[in-house]
Each structure stands twice: as structure tokens, then as C-alpha cells.
Amino acid sequence: MTRKLQLAGFLLIAASGLSACASSQNPVGEQRGALIAPGGSTAPSPGEKVYSVERSDRLEPFNQAMLTFNRKADDWILHPVAAKWARIMPQPARASVGRFFNNVSVIPRFANDLFQLQFKQGGTEVARFGINSTLGVAGLFDPADNWFGLKQEDNDFGLTLAKYGVGEGPYLVLPLLGPSTVRDALGGVADGAMNPMNYVVSGTLPFEAVGKAISAINTRSENLDRFDNVERYSLDLYGAVQDAYLQRRVQEENRVRSGE
């Protein structure tokens, strides 16, 4: 019974990365293989550094199988659970749940700000956490942004590695976690190790797995139809998801390299 509970918990994480990619970028992958300039433009200005999203895909057979697996897990588990969650939880409450998980994930973001020498943003993270944990009722609300204009910038160890010249490696679709690269997958392990709750909370499942499961359900409930639209309008679902992820990472890497 315990093993079944563990498997169910991890399956609830499935396809959350796919949903996030679909919600953040062009859903039909119209710019596949295009040269992507900072900000996503295909027309770079003179002297602007450009990165190509088109690259070899040495792991494509494995990735295709994992995409199929994650989509089945989404169809069978994540989407039905998220749909029920959306029916019983009003949208403002679901937004508060999302803000709570953003707030408790402060340490990896703060640590990576320091690793990247982004001290101003690191200070913003500390201030945001203090304000939102108190005035924002444990992070359920975001007065740090709404009242003080302190905005969160996502950060992770994959971006830290990118800033110091570590190549991304092959594109990789992770079972239950979605799109990544070899570098970003290793970075995700490092970010998980930075979460102190993993060392102080005991139970059947690690804290991070439980948190990701709940967060995945909540995020999916906010985007119930978004990934369906990707599948409907894309002739190449695998390529569309790949492009969405890689284009987003290019933009984030440009931001980190520029020190913004």
C-alpha cells in the first residue's frame, strides 16, 4: 500500500513541466529552428548576441517515449484531479496556493542570486519573503509586489551553470517532470538539495515531492485547456513543447548573463 501511495504521489507531478511550457510561450512552435534573439525576437539588432534553438536531439527516441508517458499520466491522473480541484476551489484561492509555493521556494532562488552575484535581486528575495510571510499571511498574498513593487525573478541552478559557461547538453524529457536539458536536470537536483524542508520534514514522501504534486495540481487547474490547445493546433507536439522550453530558457539565460 505504501508503494502504491508513493507511485500515485509521483504521478501527480507528471506533465506539470509540459503545462508550464505550454502556458509560457508560443503554443504552436512557429519559430522552430529560428534564430532567437534576447526577448524572443527573430530580428536581432546589430551587435546583439543570438542563440539558435535548433540543435541536435540525440535523445529524441527516449524523449518521445517520455512525452507519451507524461501525456498519459496527465490524461489519466493529473488533469482529472486538477479539474476536480478547480471545481471545489475558487480561482482566487488557487492563486493563493500558487503564491504560497512561490514563497516557500525562496531559498534556491536566493542562493542562485548570490551564486550569480545578483545581490540586488537577492536582497529583493529576502525582502519579499519577509513581507509576504507576515503581511501576506504565509505567502498566500503578495503585498511585496502589490504594495512595494518588489517583483520576483525566477532563478535556478541550471541558470547559474549557464552563466558560468556550462553547456546545456542534449534536450531531455524527464519522466513525471517534463522538458529539461541535461544541465537543467542536474541543476534541479541541486535546487532540491537546497530546500531545507527536505531535511526537517519526515514522512512517506519527501516534502519536495508532496509540494510538487500539490503545486502541479494547482498549476494544471489554472491551465486546464492550455495544453489541449497546443495539441490541437500543433502538427508536431514534440517539437512545439521542445521549442517552448528551449526558447524560454534562452530568454532566461540572456537575462542572467546580462545581470538584470
Short mmCIF file of the C-alpha atoms (twelve columns), coordinates in Angstrom:
data_MODEL
# 
_entry.id   MODEL 
# 
loop_
_atom_site.group_PDB 
_atom_site.id 
_atom_site.type_symbol 
_atom_site.label_atom_id 
_atom_site.label_alt_id 
_atom_site.label_comp_id 
_atom_site.label_asym_id 
_atom_site.label_seq_id 
_atom_site.Cartn_x 
_atom_site.Cartn_y 
_atom_site.Cartn_z 
_atom_site.pdbx_PDB_model_num 
ATOM 1   C CA . MET A 1   0.000   0.000  0.000   1 
ATOM 2   C CA . THR A 2   2.838   2.384  0.831   1 
ATOM 3   C CA . ARG A 3   4.473   1.791  -2.547  1 
ATOM 4   C CA . LYS A 4   1.169   2.469  -4.303  1 
ATOM 5   C CA . LEU A 5   0.833   5.747  -2.415  1 
ATOM 6   C CA . GLN A 6   4.368   6.702  -3.379  1 
ATOM 7   C CA . LEU A 7   3.720   5.954  -7.050  1 
ATOM 8   C CA . ALA A 8   0.480   7.947  -7.002  1 
ATOM 9   C CA . GLY A 9   2.220   10.889 -5.396  1 
ATOM 10  C CA . PHE A 10  4.939   10.998 -8.011  1 
ATOM 11  C CA . LEU A 11  2.490   10.533 -10.882 1 
ATOM 12  C CA . LEU A 12  0.638   13.626 -9.713  1 
ATOM 13  C CA . ILE A 13  3.776   15.546 -10.665 1 
ATOM 14  C CA . ALA A 14  3.535   14.252 -14.234 1 
ATOM 15  C CA . ALA A 15  3.348   16.692 -17.119 1 
ATOM 16  C CA . SER A 16  3.483   19.804 -14.925 1 
ATOM 17  C CA . GLY A 17  6.546   20.933 -16.838 1 
ATOM 18  C CA . LEU A 18  4.700   20.431 -20.117 1 
ATOM 19  C CA . SER A 19  1.795   22.549 -18.929 1 
ATOM 20  C CA . ALA A 20  4.141   25.283 -17.747 1 
ATOM 21  C CA . CYS A 21  5.903   25.365 -21.110 1 
ATOM 22  C CA . ALA A 22  2.645   25.492 -22.993 1 
ATOM 23  C CA . SER A 23  1.455   28.417 -20.908 1 
ATOM 24  C CA . SER A 24  4.643   30.456 -21.236 1 
ATOM 25  C CA . GLN A 25  5.449   30.527 -24.928 1 
ATOM 26  C CA . ASN A 26  4.099   30.352 -28.461 1 
ATOM 27  C CA . PRO A 27  1.929   27.216 -28.362 1 
ATOM 28  C CA . VAL A 28  2.382   26.053 -31.921 1 
ATOM 29  C CA . GLY A 29  6.140   26.361 -32.137 1 
ATOM 30  C CA . GLU A 30  6.042   28.723 -35.108 1 
ATOM 31  C CA . GLN A 31  9.683   29.715 -34.650 1 
ATOM 32  C CA . ARG A 32  11.199  26.242 -34.562 1 
ATOM 33  C CA . GLY A 33  14.770  26.417 -35.804 1 
ATOM 34  C CA . ALA A 34  14.720  30.205 -35.990 1 
ATOM 35  C CA . LEU A 35  17.468  32.322 -34.556 1 
ATOM 36  C CA . ILE A 36  16.153  33.637 -31.282 1 
ATOM 37  C CA . ALA A 37  17.449  36.945 -30.010 1 
ATOM 38  C CA . PRO A 38  17.078  38.143 -26.412 1 
ATOM 39  C CA . GLY A 39  13.415  38.728 -25.674 1 
ATOM 40  C CA . GLY A 40  12.281  36.189 -28.270 1 
ATOM 41  C CA . SER A 41  12.589  38.444 -31.313 1 
ATOM 42  C CA . THR A 42  13.626  36.897 -34.624 1 
ATOM 43  C CA . ALA A 43  15.123  40.177 -35.811 1 
ATOM 44  C CA . PRO A 44  18.195  40.858 -33.655 1 
ATOM 45  C CA . SER A 45  19.638  44.334 -33.521 1 
ATOM 46  C CA . PRO A 46  23.244  44.931 -34.666 1 
ATOM 47  C CA . GLY A 47  25.788  43.508 -32.246 1 
ATOM 48  C CA . GLU A 48  23.174  41.556 -30.315 1 
ATOM 49  C CA . LYS A 49  24.149  38.014 -29.308 1 
ATOM 50  C CA . VAL A 50  21.905  35.396 -30.875 1 
ATOM 51  C CA . TYR A 51  21.292  31.795 -29.934 1 
ATOM 52  C CA . SER A 52  19.877  29.099 -32.172 1 
ATOM 53  C CA . VAL A 53  17.073  26.963 -30.783 1 
ATOM 54  C CA . GLU A 54  17.678  24.338 -33.464 1 
ATOM 55  C CA . ARG A 55  20.195  21.780 -32.215 1 
ATOM 56  C CA . SER A 56  20.864  18.081 -32.403 1 
ATOM 57  C CA . ASP A 57  18.403  15.927 -30.491 1 
ATOM 58  C CA . ARG A 58  20.408  12.830 -29.669 1 
ATOM 59  C CA . LEU A 59  17.896  11.591 -27.108 1 
ATOM 60  C CA . GLU A 60  14.804  12.002 -29.271 1 
ATOM 61  C CA . PRO A 61  13.638  8.334  -29.133 1 
ATOM 62  C CA . PHE A 62  13.773  8.385  -25.334 1 
ATOM 63  C CA . ASN A 63  12.254  11.871 -25.214 1 
ATOM 64  C CA . GLN A 64  9.352   10.886 -27.463 1 
ATOM 65  C CA . ALA A 65  8.599   7.911  -25.222 1 
ATOM 66  C CA . MET A 66  8.721   10.085 -22.106 1 
ATOM 67  C CA . LEU A 67  6.457   12.700 -23.705 1 
ATOM 68  C CA . THR A 68  3.909   9.981  -24.430 1 
ATOM 69  C CA . PHE A 69  4.241   8.645  -20.879 1 
ATOM 70  C CA . ASN A 70  3.803   12.106 -19.358 1 
ATOM 71  C CA . ARG A 71  0.796   12.873 -21.546 1 
ATOM 72  C CA . LYS A 72  -0.844  9.590  -20.488 1 
ATOM 73  C CA . ALA A 73  -0.143  10.394 -16.844 1 
ATOM 74  C CA . ASP A 74  -1.696  13.807 -17.413 1 
ATOM 75  C CA . ASP A 75  -4.757  12.329 -19.140 1 
ATOM 76  C CA . TRP A 76  -5.310  9.637  -16.531 1 
ATOM 77  C CA . ILE A 77  -4.340  11.357 -13.294 1 
ATOM 78  C CA . LEU A 78  -3.239  14.983 -13.291 1 
ATOM 79  C CA . HIS A 79  -5.936  16.533 -15.489 1 
ATOM 80  C CA . PRO A 80  -8.891  14.741 -13.808 1 
ATOM 81  C CA . VAL A 81  -7.611  15.610 -10.324 1 
ATOM 82  C CA . ALA A 82  -6.923  19.224 -11.375 1 
ATOM 83  C CA . ALA A 83  -10.412 19.540 -12.878 1 
ATOM 84  C CA . LYS A 84  -11.976 18.423 -9.586  1 
ATOM 85  C CA . TRP A 85  -9.675  20.795 -7.695  1 
ATOM 86  C CA . ALA A 86  -10.839 23.659 -9.908  1 
ATOM 87  C CA . ARG A 87  -14.484 22.805 -9.197  1 
ATOM 88  C CA . ILE A 88  -14.102 22.882 -5.429  1 
ATOM 89  C CA . MET A 89  -11.549 25.694 -5.121  1 
ATOM 90  C CA . PRO A 90  -12.409 29.179 -6.431  1 
ATOM 91  C CA . GLN A 91  -9.792  30.798 -8.641  1 
ATOM 92  C CA . PRO A 92  -8.642  33.371 -6.031  1 
ATOM 93  C CA . ALA A 93  -7.936  30.518 -3.591  1 
ATOM 94  C CA . ARG A 94  -5.968  28.616 -6.244  1 
ATOM 95  C CA . ALA A 95  -3.964  31.759 -6.974  1 
ATOM 96  C CA . SER A 96  -3.144  31.996 -3.264  1 
ATOM 97  C CA . VAL A 97  -1.929  28.386 -3.253  1 
ATOM 98  C CA . GLY A 98  0.393   29.211 -6.145  1 
ATOM 99  C CA . ARG A 99  1.736   32.242 -4.285  1 
ATOM 100 C CA . PHE A 100 2.332   30.113 -1.178  1 
ATOM 101 C CA . PHE A 101 4.534   27.678 -3.097  1 
ATOM 102 C CA . ASN A 102 6.437   30.552 -4.695  1 
ATOM 103 C CA . ASN A 103 7.089   31.980 -1.247  1 
ATOM 104 C CA . VAL A 104 8.408   28.765 0.329   1 
ATOM 105 C CA . SER A 105 10.754  28.243 -2.644  1 
ATOM 106 C CA . VAL A 106 12.739  31.346 -1.731  1 
ATOM 107 C CA . ILE A 107 15.993  29.657 -0.661  1 
ATOM 108 C CA . PRO A 108 17.002  28.161 -4.044  1 
ATOM 109 C CA . ARG A 109 16.172  31.454 -5.774  1 
ATOM 110 C CA . PHE A 110 18.091  33.474 -3.189  1 
ATOM 111 C CA . ALA A 111 21.084  31.113 -3.266  1 
ATOM 112 C CA . ASN A 112 21.279  31.268 -7.051  1 
ATOM 113 C CA . ASP A 113 21.051  35.055 -6.967  1 
ATOM 114 C CA . LEU A 114 24.148  35.018 -4.741  1 
ATOM 115 C CA . PHE A 115 25.935  32.454 -6.913  1 
ATOM 116 C CA . GLN A 116 25.343  34.729 -9.907  1 
ATOM 117 C CA . LEU A 117 26.432  37.853 -7.967  1 
ATOM 118 C CA . GLN A 118 22.955  39.343 -8.380  1 
ATOM 119 C CA . PHE A 119 22.988  40.872 -4.917  1 
ATOM 120 C CA . LYS A 120 20.222  43.374 -5.585  1 
ATOM 121 C CA . GLN A 121 17.802  40.645 -6.616  1 
ATOM 122 C CA . GLY A 122 18.961  38.528 -3.682  1 
ATOM 123 C CA . GLY A 123 18.047  41.377 -1.351  1 
ATOM 124 C CA . THR A 124 14.690  41.667 -3.096  1 
ATOM 125 C CA . GLU A 125 14.050  37.971 -2.457  1 
ATOM 126 C CA . VAL A 126 14.790  38.373 1.271   1 
ATOM 127 C CA . ALA A 127 12.535  41.422 1.492   1 
ATOM 128 C CA . ARG A 128 9.762   39.682 -0.441  1 
ATOM 129 C CA . PHE A 129 9.920   36.643 1.819   1 
ATOM 130 C CA . GLY A 130 9.766   38.742 4.980   1 
ATOM 131 C CA . ILE A 131 6.870   40.870 3.774   1 
ATOM 132 C CA . ASN A 132 4.838   38.073 2.217   1 
ATOM 133 C CA . SER A 133 5.379   35.699 5.145   1 
ATOM 134 C CA . THR A 134 3.968   38.294 7.549   1 
ATOM 135 C CA . LEU A 135 1.725   40.827 5.838   1 
ATOM 136 C CA . GLY A 136 0.951   38.296 3.127   1 
ATOM 137 C CA . VAL A 137 -0.201  35.596 5.588   1 
ATOM 138 C CA . ALA A 138 2.475   32.927 4.961   1 
ATOM 139 C CA . GLY A 139 2.724   33.884 1.314   1 
ATOM 140 C CA . LEU A 140 -0.934  33.460 0.407   1 
ATOM 141 C CA . PHE A 141 -0.908  37.065 -0.788  1 
ATOM 142 C CA . ASP A 142 1.785   39.181 -2.451  1 
ATOM 143 C CA . PRO A 143 1.885   42.626 -0.806  1 
ATOM 144 C CA . ALA A 144 5.621   42.787 -1.582  1 
ATOM 145 C CA . ASP A 145 4.728   43.255 -5.255  1 
ATOM 146 C CA . ASN A 146 1.303   44.871 -4.943  1 
ATOM 147 C CA . TRP A 147 2.245   47.410 -2.251  1 
ATOM 148 C CA . PHE A 148 6.019   47.801 -2.543  1 
ATOM 149 C CA . GLY A 149 6.755   46.945 -6.175  1 
ATOM 150 C CA . LEU A 150 9.194   44.147 -5.265  1 
ATOM 151 C CA . LYS A 151 8.907   41.644 -8.094  1 
ATOM 152 C CA . GLN A 152 10.048  38.033 -8.052  1 
ATOM 153 C CA . GLU A 153 12.565  36.841 -10.634 1 
ATOM 154 C CA . ASP A 154 12.678  33.088 -11.169 1 
ATOM 155 C CA . ASN A 155 16.140  31.609 -10.781 1 
ATOM 156 C CA . ASP A 156 17.661  28.143 -10.578 1 
ATOM 157 C CA . PHE A 157 20.977  26.332 -10.557 1 
ATOM 158 C CA . GLY A 158 20.698  25.486 -14.245 1 
ATOM 159 C CA . LEU A 159 20.849  29.225 -14.961 1 
ATOM 160 C CA . THR A 160 23.795  29.561 -12.579 1 
ATOM 161 C CA . LEU A 161 25.663  26.890 -14.542 1 
ATOM 162 C CA . ALA A 162 24.742  28.657 -17.788 1 
ATOM 163 C CA . LYS A 163 26.138  31.956 -16.534 1 
ATOM 164 C CA . TYR A 164 29.499  30.320 -15.880 1 
ATOM 165 C CA . GLY A 165 29.675  28.748 -19.301 1 
ATOM 166 C CA . VAL A 166 28.385  25.229 -18.718 1 
ATOM 167 C CA . GLY A 167 26.733  23.933 -21.869 1 
ATOM 168 C CA . GLU A 168 23.126  22.814 -21.736 1 
ATOM 169 C CA . GLY A 169 23.756  19.360 -23.178 1 
ATOM 170 C CA . PRO A 170 21.085  17.409 -25.042 1 
ATOM 171 C CA . TYR A 171 17.404  18.203 -24.714 1 
ATOM 172 C CA . LEU A 172 15.858  15.791 -22.223 1 
ATOM 173 C CA . VAL A 173 12.264  14.945 -21.334 1 
ATOM 174 C CA . LEU A 174 12.145  13.644 -17.782 1 
ATOM 175 C CA . PRO A 175 9.551   11.096 -16.717 1 
ATOM 176 C CA . LEU A 176 6.990   12.784 -14.461 1 
ATOM 177 C CA . LEU A 177 8.838   16.140 -14.596 1 
ATOM 178 C CA . GLY A 178 8.645   17.200 -18.240 1 
ATOM 179 C CA . PRO A 179 11.064  19.057 -20.548 1 
ATOM 180 C CA . SER A 180 14.608  19.842 -19.497 1 
ATOM 181 C CA . THR A 181 18.197  19.585 -20.654 1 
ATOM 182 C CA . VAL A 182 20.983  17.543 -19.090 1 
ATOM 183 C CA . ARG A 183 22.352  20.690 -17.445 1 
ATOM 184 C CA . ASP A 184 18.958  21.811 -16.154 1 
ATOM 185 C CA . ALA A 185 18.171  18.333 -14.827 1 
ATOM 186 C CA . LEU A 186 21.382  18.364 -12.775 1 
ATOM 187 C CA . GLY A 187 20.537  21.903 -11.679 1 
ATOM 188 C CA . GLY A 188 17.134  20.708 -10.491 1 
ATOM 189 C CA . VAL A 189 18.801  18.146 -8.238  1 
ATOM 190 C CA . ALA A 190 20.974  20.886 -6.751  1 
ATOM 191 C CA . ASP A 191 17.965  23.158 -6.201  1 
ATOM 192 C CA . GLY A 192 16.138  20.334 -4.422  1 
ATOM 193 C CA . ALA A 193 19.130  19.807 -2.152  1 
ATOM 194 C CA . MET A 194 18.961  23.489 -1.170  1 
ATOM 195 C CA . ASN A 195 15.422  23.142 0.201   1 
ATOM 196 C CA . PRO A 196 15.833  22.831 3.994   1 
ATOM 197 C CA . MET A 197 12.357  21.352 4.383   1 
ATOM 198 C CA . ASN A 198 13.638  18.137 2.816   1 
ATOM 199 C CA . TYR A 199 15.802  17.658 5.909   1 
ATOM 200 C CA . VAL A 200 13.318  18.609 8.618   1 
ATOM 201 C CA . VAL A 201 10.056  17.106 7.334   1 
ATOM 202 C CA . SER A 202 9.705   13.332 7.560   1 
ATOM 203 C CA . GLY A 203 7.014   11.077 6.168   1 
ATOM 204 C CA . THR A 204 6.135   8.615  3.428   1 
ATOM 205 C CA . LEU A 205 7.072   11.024 0.637   1 
ATOM 206 C CA . PRO A 206 9.780   13.687 0.644   1 
ATOM 207 C CA . PHE A 207 8.470   17.174 1.296   1 
ATOM 208 C CA . GLU A 208 9.519   18.371 -2.136  1 
ATOM 209 C CA . ALA A 209 7.633   15.567 -3.910  1 
ATOM 210 C CA . VAL A 210 4.456   16.309 -1.947  1 
ATOM 211 C CA . GLY A 211 4.851   20.022 -2.592  1 
ATOM 212 C CA . LYS A 212 5.431   19.487 -6.304  1 
ATOM 213 C CA . ALA A 213 2.411   17.220 -6.530  1 
ATOM 214 C CA . ILE A 214 0.126   19.810 -4.946  1 
ATOM 215 C CA . SER A 215 1.722   22.602 -6.965  1 
ATOM 216 C CA . ALA A 216 1.330   20.586 -10.183 1 
ATOM 217 C CA . ILE A 217 -2.362  20.000 -9.479  1 
ATOM 218 C CA . ASN A 218 -2.883  23.671 -8.712  1 
ATOM 219 C CA . THR A 219 -0.968  24.861 -11.790 1 
ATOM 220 C CA . ARG A 220 -2.832  22.403 -14.025 1 
ATOM 221 C CA . SER A 221 -6.151  23.612 -12.597 1 
ATOM 222 C CA . GLU A 222 -5.223  27.134 -13.711 1 
ATOM 223 C CA . ASN A 223 -4.475  25.885 -17.244 1 
ATOM 224 C CA . LEU A 224 -6.998  23.117 -17.875 1 
ATOM 225 C CA . ASP A 225 -7.395  23.823 -21.595 1 
ATOM 226 C CA . ARG A 226 -3.995  25.346 -22.401 1 
ATOM 227 C CA . PHE A 227 -2.156  22.142 -23.273 1 
ATOM 228 C CA . ASP A 228 -5.186  20.802 -25.151 1 
ATOM 229 C CA . ASN A 229 -4.913  23.804 -27.449 1 
ATOM 230 C CA . VAL A 230 -1.244  23.048 -28.055 1 
ATOM 231 C CA . GLU A 231 -2.098  19.527 -29.132 1 
ATOM 232 C CA . ARG A 232 -4.960  20.713 -31.313 1 
ATOM 233 C CA . TYR A 233 -3.059  23.369 -33.254 1 
ATOM 234 C CA . SER A 234 0.392   21.803 -33.494 1 
ATOM 235 C CA . LEU A 235 1.328   19.340 -36.230 1 
ATOM 236 C CA . ASP A 236 4.402   18.421 -34.197 1 
ATOM 237 C CA . LEU A 237 3.559   18.337 -30.491 1 
ATOM 238 C CA . TYR A 238 7.031   17.139 -29.521 1 
ATOM 239 C CA . GLY A 239 8.682   19.977 -31.442 1 
ATOM 240 C CA . ALA A 240 6.258   22.565 -30.063 1 
ATOM 241 C CA . VAL A 241 6.955   21.560 -26.450 1 
ATOM 242 C CA . GLN A 242 10.695  21.417 -27.124 1 
ATOM 243 C CA . ASP A 243 10.707  24.873 -28.720 1 
ATOM 244 C CA . ALA A 244 8.617   26.363 -25.915 1 
ATOM 245 C CA . TYR A 245 11.033  25.127 -23.277 1 
ATOM 246 C CA . LEU A 246 14.250  25.986 -25.113 1 
ATOM 247 C CA . GLN A 247 13.091  29.464 -26.153 1 
ATOM 248 C CA . ARG A 248 12.090  30.265 -22.587 1 
ATOM 249 C CA . ARG A 249 15.464  29.099 -21.303 1 
ATOM 250 C CA . VAL A 250 17.300  31.190 -23.907 1 
ATOM 251 C CA . GLN A 251 15.454  34.270 -22.674 1 
ATOM 252 C CA . GLU A 252 16.204  33.463 -19.035 1 
ATOM 253 C CA . GLU A 253 19.882  32.765 -19.799 1 
ATOM 254 C CA . ASN A 254 20.156  36.120 -21.587 1 
ATOM 255 C CA . ARG A 255 18.672  37.845 -18.548 1 
ATOM 256 C CA . VAL A 256 21.129  36.140 -16.206 1 
ATOM 257 C CA . ARG A 257 24.142  36.835 -18.432 1 
ATOM 258 C CA . SER A 258 23.207  40.498 -18.641 1 
ATOM 259 C CA . GLY A 259 22.921  40.685 -14.831 1 
ATOM 260 C CA . GLU A 260 19.390  42.079 -14.918 1 
# 
